[in-house]
Short mmCIF file of C-alpha atoms in Angstrom, two decimals:
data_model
loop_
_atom_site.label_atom_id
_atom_site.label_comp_id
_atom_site.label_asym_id
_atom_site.label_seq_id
_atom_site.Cartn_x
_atom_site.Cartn_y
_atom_site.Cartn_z
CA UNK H 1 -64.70 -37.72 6.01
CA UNK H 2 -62.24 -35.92 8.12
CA UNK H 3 -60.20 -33.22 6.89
CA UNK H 4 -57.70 -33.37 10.16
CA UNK H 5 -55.80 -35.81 12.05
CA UNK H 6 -55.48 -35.55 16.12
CA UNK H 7 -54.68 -38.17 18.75
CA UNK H 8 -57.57 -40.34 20.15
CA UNK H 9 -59.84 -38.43 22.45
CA UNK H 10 -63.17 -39.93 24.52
CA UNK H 11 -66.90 -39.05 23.57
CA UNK H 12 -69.77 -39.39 25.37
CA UNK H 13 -72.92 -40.44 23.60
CA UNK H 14 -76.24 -40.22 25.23
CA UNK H 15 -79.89 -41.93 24.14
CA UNK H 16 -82.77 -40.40 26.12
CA UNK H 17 -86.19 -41.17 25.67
CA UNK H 18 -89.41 -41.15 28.33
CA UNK H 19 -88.36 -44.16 30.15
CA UNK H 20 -84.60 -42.52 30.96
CA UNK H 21 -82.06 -42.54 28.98
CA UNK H 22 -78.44 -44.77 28.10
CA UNK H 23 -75.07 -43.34 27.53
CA UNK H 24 -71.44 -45.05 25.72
CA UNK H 25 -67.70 -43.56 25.89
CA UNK H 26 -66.06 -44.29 22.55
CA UNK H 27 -62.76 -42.95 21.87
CA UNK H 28 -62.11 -41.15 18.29
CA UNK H 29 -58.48 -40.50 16.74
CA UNK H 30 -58.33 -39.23 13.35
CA UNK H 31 -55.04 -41.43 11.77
CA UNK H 32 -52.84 -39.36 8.87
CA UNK H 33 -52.60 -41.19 5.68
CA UNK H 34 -49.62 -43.65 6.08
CA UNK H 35 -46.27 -42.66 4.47
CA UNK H 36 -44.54 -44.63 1.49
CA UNK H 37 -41.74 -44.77 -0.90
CA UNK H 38 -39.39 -43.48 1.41
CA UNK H 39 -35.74 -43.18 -0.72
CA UNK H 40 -32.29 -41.55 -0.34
CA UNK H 41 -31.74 -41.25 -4.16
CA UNK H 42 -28.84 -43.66 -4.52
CA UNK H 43 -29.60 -46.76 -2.14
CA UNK H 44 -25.69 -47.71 -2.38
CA UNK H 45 -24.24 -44.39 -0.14
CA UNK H 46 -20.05 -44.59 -0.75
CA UNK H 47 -18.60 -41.92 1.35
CA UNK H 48 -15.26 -40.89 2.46
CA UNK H 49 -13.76 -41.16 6.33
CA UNK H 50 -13.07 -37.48 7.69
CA UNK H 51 -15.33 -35.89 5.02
CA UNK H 52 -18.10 -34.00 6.42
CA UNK H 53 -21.82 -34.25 5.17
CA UNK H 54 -22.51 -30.93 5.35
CA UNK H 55 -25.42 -28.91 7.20
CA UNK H 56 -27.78 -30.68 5.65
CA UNK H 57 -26.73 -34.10 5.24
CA UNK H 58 -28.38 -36.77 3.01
CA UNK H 59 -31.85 -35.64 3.03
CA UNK H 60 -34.52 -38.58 1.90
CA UNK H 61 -37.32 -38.86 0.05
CA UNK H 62 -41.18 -39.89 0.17
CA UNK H 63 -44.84 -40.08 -0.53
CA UNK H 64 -47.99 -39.84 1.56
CA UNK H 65 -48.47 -38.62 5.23
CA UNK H 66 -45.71 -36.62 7.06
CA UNK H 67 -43.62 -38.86 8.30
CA UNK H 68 -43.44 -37.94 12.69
CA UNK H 69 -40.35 -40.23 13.24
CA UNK H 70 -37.18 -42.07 11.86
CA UNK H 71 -35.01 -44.50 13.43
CA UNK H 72 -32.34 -46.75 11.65
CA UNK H 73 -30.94 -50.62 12.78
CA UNK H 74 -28.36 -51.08 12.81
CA UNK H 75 -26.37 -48.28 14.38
CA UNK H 76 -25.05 -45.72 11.55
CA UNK H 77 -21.28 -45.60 11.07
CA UNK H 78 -18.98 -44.08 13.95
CA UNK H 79 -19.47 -40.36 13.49
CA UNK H 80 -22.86 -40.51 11.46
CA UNK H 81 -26.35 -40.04 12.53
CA UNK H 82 -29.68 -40.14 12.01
CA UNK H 83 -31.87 -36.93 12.27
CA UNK H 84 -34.73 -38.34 14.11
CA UNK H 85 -37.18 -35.42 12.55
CA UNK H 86 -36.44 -35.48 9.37
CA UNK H 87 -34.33 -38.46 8.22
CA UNK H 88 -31.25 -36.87 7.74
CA UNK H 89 -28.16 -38.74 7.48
CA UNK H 90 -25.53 -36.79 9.13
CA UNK H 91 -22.20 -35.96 10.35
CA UNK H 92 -18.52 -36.89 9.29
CA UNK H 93 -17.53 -40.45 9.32
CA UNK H 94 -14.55 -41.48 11.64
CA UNK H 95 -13.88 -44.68 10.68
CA UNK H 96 -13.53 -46.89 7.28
CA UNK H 97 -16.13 -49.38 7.07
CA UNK H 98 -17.66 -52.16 4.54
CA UNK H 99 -20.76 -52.12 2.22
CA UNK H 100 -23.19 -52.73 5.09
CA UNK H 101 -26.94 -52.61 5.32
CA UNK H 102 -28.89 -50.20 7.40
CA UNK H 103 -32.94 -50.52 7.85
CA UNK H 104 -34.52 -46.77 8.07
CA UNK H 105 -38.31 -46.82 9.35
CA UNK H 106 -40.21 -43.79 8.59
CA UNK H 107 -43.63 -43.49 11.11
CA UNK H 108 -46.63 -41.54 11.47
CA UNK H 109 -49.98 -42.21 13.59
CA UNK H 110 -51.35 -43.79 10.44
CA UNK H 111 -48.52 -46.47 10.08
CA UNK H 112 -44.60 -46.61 8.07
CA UNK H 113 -42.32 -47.04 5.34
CA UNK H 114 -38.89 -48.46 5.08
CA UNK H 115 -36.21 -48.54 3.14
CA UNK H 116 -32.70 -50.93 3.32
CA UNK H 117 -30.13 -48.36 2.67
CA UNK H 118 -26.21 -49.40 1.90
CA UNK H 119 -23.18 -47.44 3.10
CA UNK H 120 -19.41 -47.82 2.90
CA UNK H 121 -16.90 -45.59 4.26
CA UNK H 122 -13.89 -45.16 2.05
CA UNK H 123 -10.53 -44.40 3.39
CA UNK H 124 -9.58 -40.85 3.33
CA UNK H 125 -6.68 -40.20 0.16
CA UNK H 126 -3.25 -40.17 1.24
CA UNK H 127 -1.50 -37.06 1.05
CA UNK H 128 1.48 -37.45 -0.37
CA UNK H 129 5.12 -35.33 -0.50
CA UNK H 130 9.10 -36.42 -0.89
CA UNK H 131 11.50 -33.99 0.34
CA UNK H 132 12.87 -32.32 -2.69
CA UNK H 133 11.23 -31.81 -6.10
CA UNK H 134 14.88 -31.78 -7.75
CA UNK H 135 17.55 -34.88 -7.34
CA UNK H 136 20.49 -34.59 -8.67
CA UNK H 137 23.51 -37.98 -8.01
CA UNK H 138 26.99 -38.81 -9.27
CA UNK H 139 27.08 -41.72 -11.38
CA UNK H 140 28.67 -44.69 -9.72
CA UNK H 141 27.25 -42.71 -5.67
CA UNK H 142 24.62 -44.81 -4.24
CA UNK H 143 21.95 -42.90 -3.78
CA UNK H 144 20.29 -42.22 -0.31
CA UNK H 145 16.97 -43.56 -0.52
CA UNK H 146 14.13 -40.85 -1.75
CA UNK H 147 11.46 -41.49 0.67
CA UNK H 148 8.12 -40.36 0.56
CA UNK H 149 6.32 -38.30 3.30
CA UNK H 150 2.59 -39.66 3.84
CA UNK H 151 -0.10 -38.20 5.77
CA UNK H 152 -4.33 -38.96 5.12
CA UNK H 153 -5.04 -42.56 4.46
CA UNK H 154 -3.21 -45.71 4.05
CA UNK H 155 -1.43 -46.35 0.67
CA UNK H 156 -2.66 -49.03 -1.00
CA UNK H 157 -0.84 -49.11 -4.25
CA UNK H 158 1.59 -47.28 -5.68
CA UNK H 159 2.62 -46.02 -9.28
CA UNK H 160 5.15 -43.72 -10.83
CA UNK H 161 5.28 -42.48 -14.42
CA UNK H 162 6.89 -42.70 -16.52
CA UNK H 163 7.85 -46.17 -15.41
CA UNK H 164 11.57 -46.25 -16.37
CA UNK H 165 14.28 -44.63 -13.97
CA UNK H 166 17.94 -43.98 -14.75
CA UNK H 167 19.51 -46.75 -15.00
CA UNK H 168 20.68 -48.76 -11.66
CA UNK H 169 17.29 -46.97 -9.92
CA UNK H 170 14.38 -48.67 -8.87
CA UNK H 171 11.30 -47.53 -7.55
CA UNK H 172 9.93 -50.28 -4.62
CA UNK H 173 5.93 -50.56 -6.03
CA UNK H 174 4.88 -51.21 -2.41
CA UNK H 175 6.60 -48.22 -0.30
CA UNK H 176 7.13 -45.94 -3.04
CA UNK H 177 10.87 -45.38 -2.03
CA UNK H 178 13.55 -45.37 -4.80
CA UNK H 179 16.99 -46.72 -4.66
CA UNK H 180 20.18 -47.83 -6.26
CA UNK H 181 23.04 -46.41 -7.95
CA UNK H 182 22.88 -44.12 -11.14
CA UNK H 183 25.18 -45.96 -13.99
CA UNK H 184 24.55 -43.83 -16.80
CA UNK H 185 24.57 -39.89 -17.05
CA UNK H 186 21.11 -38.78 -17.24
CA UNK H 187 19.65 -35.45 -17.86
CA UNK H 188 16.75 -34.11 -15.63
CA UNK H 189 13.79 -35.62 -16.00
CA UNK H 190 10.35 -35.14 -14.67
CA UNK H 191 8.80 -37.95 -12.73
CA UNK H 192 5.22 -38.77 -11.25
CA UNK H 193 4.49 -40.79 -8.09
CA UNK H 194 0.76 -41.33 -7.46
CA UNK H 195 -0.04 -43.21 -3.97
CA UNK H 196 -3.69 -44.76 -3.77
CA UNK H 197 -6.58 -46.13 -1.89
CA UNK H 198 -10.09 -46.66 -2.26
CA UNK H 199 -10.74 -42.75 -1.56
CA UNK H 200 -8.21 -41.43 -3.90
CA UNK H 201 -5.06 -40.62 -4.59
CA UNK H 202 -2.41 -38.11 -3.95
CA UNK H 203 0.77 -37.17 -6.17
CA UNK H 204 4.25 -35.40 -6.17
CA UNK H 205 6.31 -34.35 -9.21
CA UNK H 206 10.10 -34.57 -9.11
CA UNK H 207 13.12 -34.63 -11.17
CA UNK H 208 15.86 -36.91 -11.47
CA UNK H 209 19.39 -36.90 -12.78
CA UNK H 210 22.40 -38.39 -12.96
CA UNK H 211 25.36 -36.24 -13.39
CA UNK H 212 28.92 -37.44 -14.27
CA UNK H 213 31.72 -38.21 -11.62
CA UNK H 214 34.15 -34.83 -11.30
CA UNK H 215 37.89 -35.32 -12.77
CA UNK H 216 40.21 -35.69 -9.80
CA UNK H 217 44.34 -36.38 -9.10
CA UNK H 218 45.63 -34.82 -12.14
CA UNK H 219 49.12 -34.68 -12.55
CA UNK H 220 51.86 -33.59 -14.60
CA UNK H 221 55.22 -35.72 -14.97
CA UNK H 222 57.21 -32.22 -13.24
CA UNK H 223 56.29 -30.17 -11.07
CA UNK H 224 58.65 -27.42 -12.35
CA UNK H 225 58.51 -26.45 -16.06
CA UNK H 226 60.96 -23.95 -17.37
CA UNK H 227 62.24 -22.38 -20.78
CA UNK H 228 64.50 -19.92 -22.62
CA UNK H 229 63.48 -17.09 -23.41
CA UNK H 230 64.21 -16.83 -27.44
CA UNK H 231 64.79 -13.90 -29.92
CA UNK H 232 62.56 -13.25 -32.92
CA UNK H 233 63.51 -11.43 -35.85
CA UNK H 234 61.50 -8.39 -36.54
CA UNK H 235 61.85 -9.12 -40.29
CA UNK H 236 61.54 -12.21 -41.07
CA UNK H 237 59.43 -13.43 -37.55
CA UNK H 238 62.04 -16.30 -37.27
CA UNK H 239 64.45 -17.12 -34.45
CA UNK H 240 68.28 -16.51 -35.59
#
């Protein structure tokens, strides 16, 4: 059999004998062996928004012929693509998306493989600061809210540990800002806030403490105090 493949090209065969002679054009392609099992590893692809894939991308996988051409349906994620050469999955995804199906179609002149590949795009974390990492209140002083400082993705949840604040604080589970009023005198004490989404999380450590209200208005009953001087005997160490 053949030991190439080409495209089709046209031969002309002749029959002669002593009456004259007949001729046929037939056209002969050699095909490549058709490509299968085409894979990318884990079917279920869970990336992150912003995060590049790298130079090389998600490279797949397969058997048989050399696969000429890929194409995908639907259209890859905003910011992803498909390599049409090799079958690279490529660039940095912009946006977050749901589990969703994608068809990729692997072809050669001798026919194609597919494969139903799934990809969601996860958020990117949030990045996550507050504007001290030291608090320090007078008991009885509101407080002025600690706010956090967000950048990356939206927050999702929150969580701080360990869960218990001074007492009169209280840490809002859905912005992450704290409030109230110290009651009790506290000493420092460390404190972690975590904010989350499905593509991570980011943290800050603080302290917090509560100090005690400074003494003010004190008084004496006279403003003017004085005394007589008095002797002391040398001998005995007694007044006369």
């Amino acid at each position: 059999g053949p030991s190439t493949f080409g495209p089709s090209q046209n031969y002309t065969i002749t029959g002669v004998n002593s009456g004259g002679s007949t001729s046929v054009t037939i056209s002969i392609g050699i095909r490549d062996f058709a490509p299968t099992n085409l894979y990318y590893g884990d079917q279920d692809l869970i990336l992150r928004k912003n995060q590049s894939l790298g130079i090389a991308g998600i490279v797949p996988f397969y058997t048989g012929g050399n696969i000429v051409t890929f194409s995908v349906t639907p259209a890859l994620p905003d910011g992803l693509f498909l390599s049409p050469s090799n079958g690279a999955i490529l660039g940095t995804p912009s946006e977050k998306t749901n589990l969703t199906s994608y068809t990729i179609v692997g072809t050669n002149s001798g026919g194609s493989t597919s494969v139903v590949v799934k990809i969601k795009i996860n958020d990117e974390p949030p990045v996550l600061e507050y504007a001290s990492t030291s608090y320090s209140f007078q008991r009885n002083s509101p407080l002025t809210p600690i706010t956090p400082i967000l950048a990356g993705g939206a927050v999702t949840s929150w969580e701080i540990s360990p869960t218990t604040l001074p007492v009169g604080l209280s840490f809002n589970s859905s912005t992450g800002v704290i409030t109230g009023t110290g009651t009790a005198v506290t000493l420092p004490q460390q404190y972690t806030v975590r904010a989350r989404n499905d593509g991570g999380a980011g943290s800050f450590v603080f302290t917090i403490a509560i100090t005690e209200i400074p003494p003010s208005n004190i008084t004496y009953s006279n403003t003017t105090y004085t005394w007589d001087k008095v002797y002391i005997n040398p001998v005995t160490g007694l007044p006369p």
